[in-house]
Short mmCIF file of C-alpha atoms in Angstrom, two decimals:
data_model
loop_
_atom_site.label_atom_id
_atom_site.label_comp_id
_atom_site.label_asym_id
_atom_site.label_seq_id
_atom_site.Cartn_x
_atom_site.Cartn_y
_atom_site.Cartn_z
CA MET A 191 57.14 16.90 37.10
CA ALA A 192 56.77 16.89 33.32
CA LYS A 193 58.71 13.63 33.18
CA GLU A 194 56.31 12.06 35.67
CA LYS A 195 53.30 12.97 33.49
CA VAL A 196 54.89 11.35 30.45
CA LEU A 197 55.66 8.21 32.46
CA ASN A 198 52.07 8.07 33.78
CA GLU A 199 50.67 8.32 30.24
CA LYS A 200 52.99 5.53 29.05
CA GLU A 201 51.89 3.37 31.95
CA LYS A 202 48.23 3.97 31.10
CA MET A 203 48.75 2.91 27.48
CA ASN A 204 50.72 -0.15 28.41
CA PRO A 205 47.69 -2.12 29.72
CA PHE A 206 45.85 -1.60 26.42
CA LEU A 207 48.87 -2.63 24.35
CA TRP A 208 49.47 -5.54 26.67
CA PHE A 209 45.84 -6.69 26.22
CA LEU A 210 46.10 -6.31 22.43
CA PHE A 211 49.38 -8.17 22.01
CA ALA A 212 48.92 -10.73 24.77
CA ILE A 213 45.26 -11.75 24.23
CA VAL A 214 43.57 -10.45 21.05
CA ILE A 215 46.26 -11.15 18.45
CA PRO A 216 47.08 -14.67 19.75
CA VAL A 217 43.35 -15.56 19.83
CA ILE A 218 42.93 -14.41 16.21
CA ILE A 219 46.00 -16.42 15.15
CA ALA A 220 44.74 -19.50 17.02
CA ILE A 221 41.29 -19.29 15.40
CA THR A 222 42.83 -18.86 11.94
CA LEU A 223 45.15 -21.84 12.42
CA THR A 224 42.27 -23.96 13.72
CA VAL A 225 40.09 -23.11 10.69
CA VAL A 226 42.94 -23.89 8.28
CA VAL A 227 43.73 -27.21 9.99
CA PHE A 228 40.07 -28.31 9.99
CA ALA A 229 39.64 -27.21 6.36
CA VAL A 230 42.69 -29.25 5.33
CA ALA A 231 41.36 -32.21 7.31
CA GLY A 232 38.12 -32.09 5.26
CA VAL A 233 35.76 -30.58 7.82
CA ASP A 234 33.24 -28.09 6.41
CA VAL A 235 34.11 -25.26 8.78
CA VAL A 236 31.77 -22.70 7.18
CA SER A 237 28.66 -24.89 7.58
CA TRP A 238 29.64 -25.80 11.12
CA ALA A 239 30.14 -22.09 11.94
CA LYS A 240 26.75 -21.22 10.42
CA ASN A 241 24.94 -23.94 12.35
CA THR A 242 26.69 -23.08 15.61
CA GLY A 243 26.22 -19.35 15.11
CA ASN A 244 22.56 -19.88 14.29
CA ASN A 245 22.06 -21.41 17.76
CA ILE A 246 23.56 -18.38 19.51
CA PRO A 247 20.79 -15.80 20.13
CA VAL A 248 22.60 -12.60 19.14
CA LEU A 249 24.57 -14.06 16.23
CA SER A 250 21.56 -15.87 14.72
CA SER A 251 20.12 -12.58 13.48
CA PHE A 252 23.30 -11.89 11.45
CA ILE A 253 23.82 -15.38 9.99
CA THR A 254 21.73 -16.57 7.04
CA THR A 255 21.33 -20.33 6.62
CA ASP A 256 20.65 -22.06 3.31
CA ASP A 257 17.01 -22.64 4.27
CA GLU A 258 16.54 -18.99 5.15
CA ALA A 259 18.17 -17.93 1.88
CA ARG A 260 15.89 -20.31 -0.04
CA GLU A 261 12.81 -18.99 1.78
CA LYS A 262 13.85 -15.40 1.12
CA ALA A 263 14.37 -16.12 -2.60
CA GLN A 264 10.99 -17.87 -2.74
CA GLN A 265 9.31 -14.95 -0.99
CA GLU A 266 10.90 -12.47 -3.41
CA SER A 267 9.74 -14.60 -6.32
CA ILE A 268 6.18 -14.65 -4.99
CA GLU A 269 6.24 -10.90 -4.39
CA SER A 270 7.48 -10.24 -7.92
CA ARG A 271 4.72 -12.47 -9.34
CA LEU A 272 2.15 -10.61 -7.22
CA ASP A 273 3.45 -7.29 -8.50
CA ALA A 274 3.18 -8.57 -12.07
CA LYS A 275 -0.39 -9.75 -11.44
CA ASP A 276 -1.31 -6.39 -9.90
CA ALA A 277 0.08 -4.61 -12.96
CA GLU A 278 -1.88 -6.95 -15.23
CA ILE A 279 -5.09 -6.35 -13.25
CA GLU A 280 -4.55 -2.60 -13.51
CA LYS A 281 -4.01 -2.90 -17.27
CA VAL A 282 -7.15 -5.01 -17.74
CA SER A 283 -9.27 -2.62 -15.67
CA GLN A 284 -7.96 0.29 -17.76
CA GLU A 285 -8.86 -1.59 -20.97
CA LYS A 286 -12.30 -2.31 -19.52
CA LYS A 287 -12.88 1.40 -18.87
CA GLU A 288 -11.78 2.24 -22.41
CA LEU A 289 -14.09 -0.40 -23.89
CA GLU A 290 -17.00 0.82 -21.78
CA GLY A 291 -16.36 4.33 -23.10
CA THR A 292 -16.29 3.02 -26.67
CA VAL A 293 -19.54 1.11 -26.14
CA GLU A 294 -21.17 4.23 -24.73
CA GLN A 295 -20.03 6.25 -27.75
CA LEU A 296 -21.38 3.60 -30.11
CA LYS A 297 -24.73 3.58 -28.31
CA GLN A 298 -24.92 7.35 -28.66
CA GLN A 299 -24.08 7.09 -32.35
CA ILE A 300 -26.77 4.44 -32.81
CA THR A 301 -29.33 6.62 -31.07
CA LYS A 302 -28.34 9.63 -33.18
CA LEU A 303 -28.43 7.66 -36.42
CA GLU A 304 -31.79 6.11 -35.56
CA ARG A 305 -33.16 9.59 -34.84
CA ASP A 306 -31.74 10.81 -38.13
CA LEU A 307 -33.25 7.84 -39.91
CA ASP A 308 -36.64 8.35 -38.26
CA ALA A 309 -36.48 12.01 -39.19
CA THR A 310 -35.64 11.00 -42.73
CA ARG A 311 -38.59 8.64 -42.90
CA GLN A 312 -41.00 11.29 -41.64
CA LYS A 313 -39.85 14.00 -44.06
CA PRO A 314 -41.96 14.32 -47.14
CA GLY A 315 -40.25 14.03 -50.45
CA GLN A 316 -38.19 11.17 -51.70
CA GLU A 317 -35.32 13.41 -52.77
CA ASP A 318 -34.78 14.66 -49.21
CA ASP A 319 -34.84 11.06 -48.02
CA LYS A 320 -32.18 10.06 -50.52
CA LYS A 321 -30.04 13.03 -49.55
CA THR A 322 -30.25 12.14 -45.86
CA VAL A 323 -29.54 8.46 -46.54
CA LYS A 324 -26.51 9.50 -48.60
CA GLN A 325 -25.29 11.70 -45.76
CA ILE A 326 -25.72 8.88 -43.24
CA SER A 327 -24.06 6.47 -45.65
CA LYS A 328 -21.14 8.89 -46.03
CA SER A 329 -20.84 9.06 -42.22
CA PHE A 330 -20.55 5.28 -42.08
CA THR A 331 -18.02 5.32 -44.92
CA ASN A 332 -15.79 7.66 -42.90
CA MET A 333 -15.90 5.35 -39.86
CA LYS A 334 -13.77 2.30 -39.26
CA GLY A 335 -15.30 -0.91 -40.58
CA LYS A 336 -15.71 -2.44 -37.12
CA GLN A 337 -17.48 0.58 -35.65
CA ALA A 338 -19.81 0.91 -38.61
CA ALA A 339 -20.57 -2.82 -38.45
CA LEU A 340 -21.39 -2.62 -34.73
CA ILE A 341 -23.79 0.26 -35.32
CA LEU A 342 -25.47 -1.24 -38.38
CA GLU A 343 -25.99 -4.55 -36.57
CA GLN A 344 -28.15 -2.70 -34.05
CA LEU A 345 -30.43 -1.35 -36.80
CA GLU A 346 -33.16 -3.26 -38.54
CA PRO A 347 -31.85 -5.19 -41.57
CA GLY A 348 -33.98 -3.11 -43.96
CA THR A 349 -32.60 0.15 -42.60
CA ALA A 350 -29.06 -1.20 -42.73
CA TYR A 351 -29.69 -2.28 -46.34
CA VAL A 352 -30.79 1.24 -47.34
CA ILE A 353 -27.65 2.75 -45.82
CA LEU A 354 -25.31 0.11 -47.28
CA SER A 355 -26.86 0.38 -50.74
CA GLU A 356 -25.60 3.98 -51.00
CA MET A 357 -21.98 2.93 -50.32
CA SER A 358 -19.29 1.75 -52.70
CA THR A 359 -18.79 -1.99 -52.99
CA ASP A 360 -15.42 -1.87 -51.18
CA ASN A 361 -16.78 0.06 -48.20
CA ARG A 362 -19.85 -2.16 -48.05
CA GLY A 363 -17.65 -5.27 -48.10
CA SER A 364 -15.34 -4.05 -45.33
CA ILE A 365 -18.32 -3.22 -43.11
CA MET A 366 -20.20 -6.46 -43.79
CA GLU A 367 -17.15 -8.62 -43.12
CA ASN A 368 -17.03 -7.17 -39.58
CA MET A 369 -20.70 -8.02 -38.94
CA SER A 370 -21.95 -11.22 -37.42
CA PRO A 371 -22.78 -13.80 -40.12
CA GLU A 372 -26.51 -13.82 -39.26
CA VAL A 373 -26.96 -10.06 -39.66
CA ALA A 374 -24.82 -9.98 -42.81
CA ALA A 375 -26.97 -12.78 -44.29
CA GLU A 376 -30.21 -10.88 -43.53
CA ILE A 377 -28.89 -7.74 -45.21
CA THR A 378 -27.64 -9.76 -48.19
CA LYS A 379 -31.19 -11.09 -48.68
CA PHE A 380 -32.37 -7.49 -49.12
CA PHE A 381 -29.71 -6.94 -51.80
CA ILE A 382 -30.77 -10.11 -53.61
CA ASN A 383 -34.48 -9.24 -53.45
CA ALA A 384 -33.81 -5.69 -54.70
CA ASN A 385 -32.33 -7.03 -57.94
#
């Protein structure tokens, strides 16, 4: 009885082995020989296989033709350019927000300085006025030349002249070089007329 079981199992495996050795392996050998013969004969077997496989519904999803590869590369290129543009837009919008914040700060400084200047003008006593002008002038000296120039351009030329006259020549020069030429010319006229 045990021998019969072993014989039955061998008989069950024989059909699979028979199928493997009789059909699958000879088909693989035949396909390989055919490809080699056509390749030696000068036929482009790979292109033919791609074109033929592309026409078969199930295989077409696995095979990539040259046109599809080109389109995919082009699409990836476009997507990378879009990503770069998006990053650039984000950077520009961030810079815009920073500049708007700087402009707002400068406007607040202008308002504060104009109030200080008005308060200085209304105070009696020339000595207090000079002290306040010196303090304001010192504030501008401590600022960057561009910021000070932007603020002073918003003031009247006479007021800007009073503040600049209390500064050293170097500080005055660095601020005036950052001003627009028209405003700098107006303030220079005050310096000329004062002498």
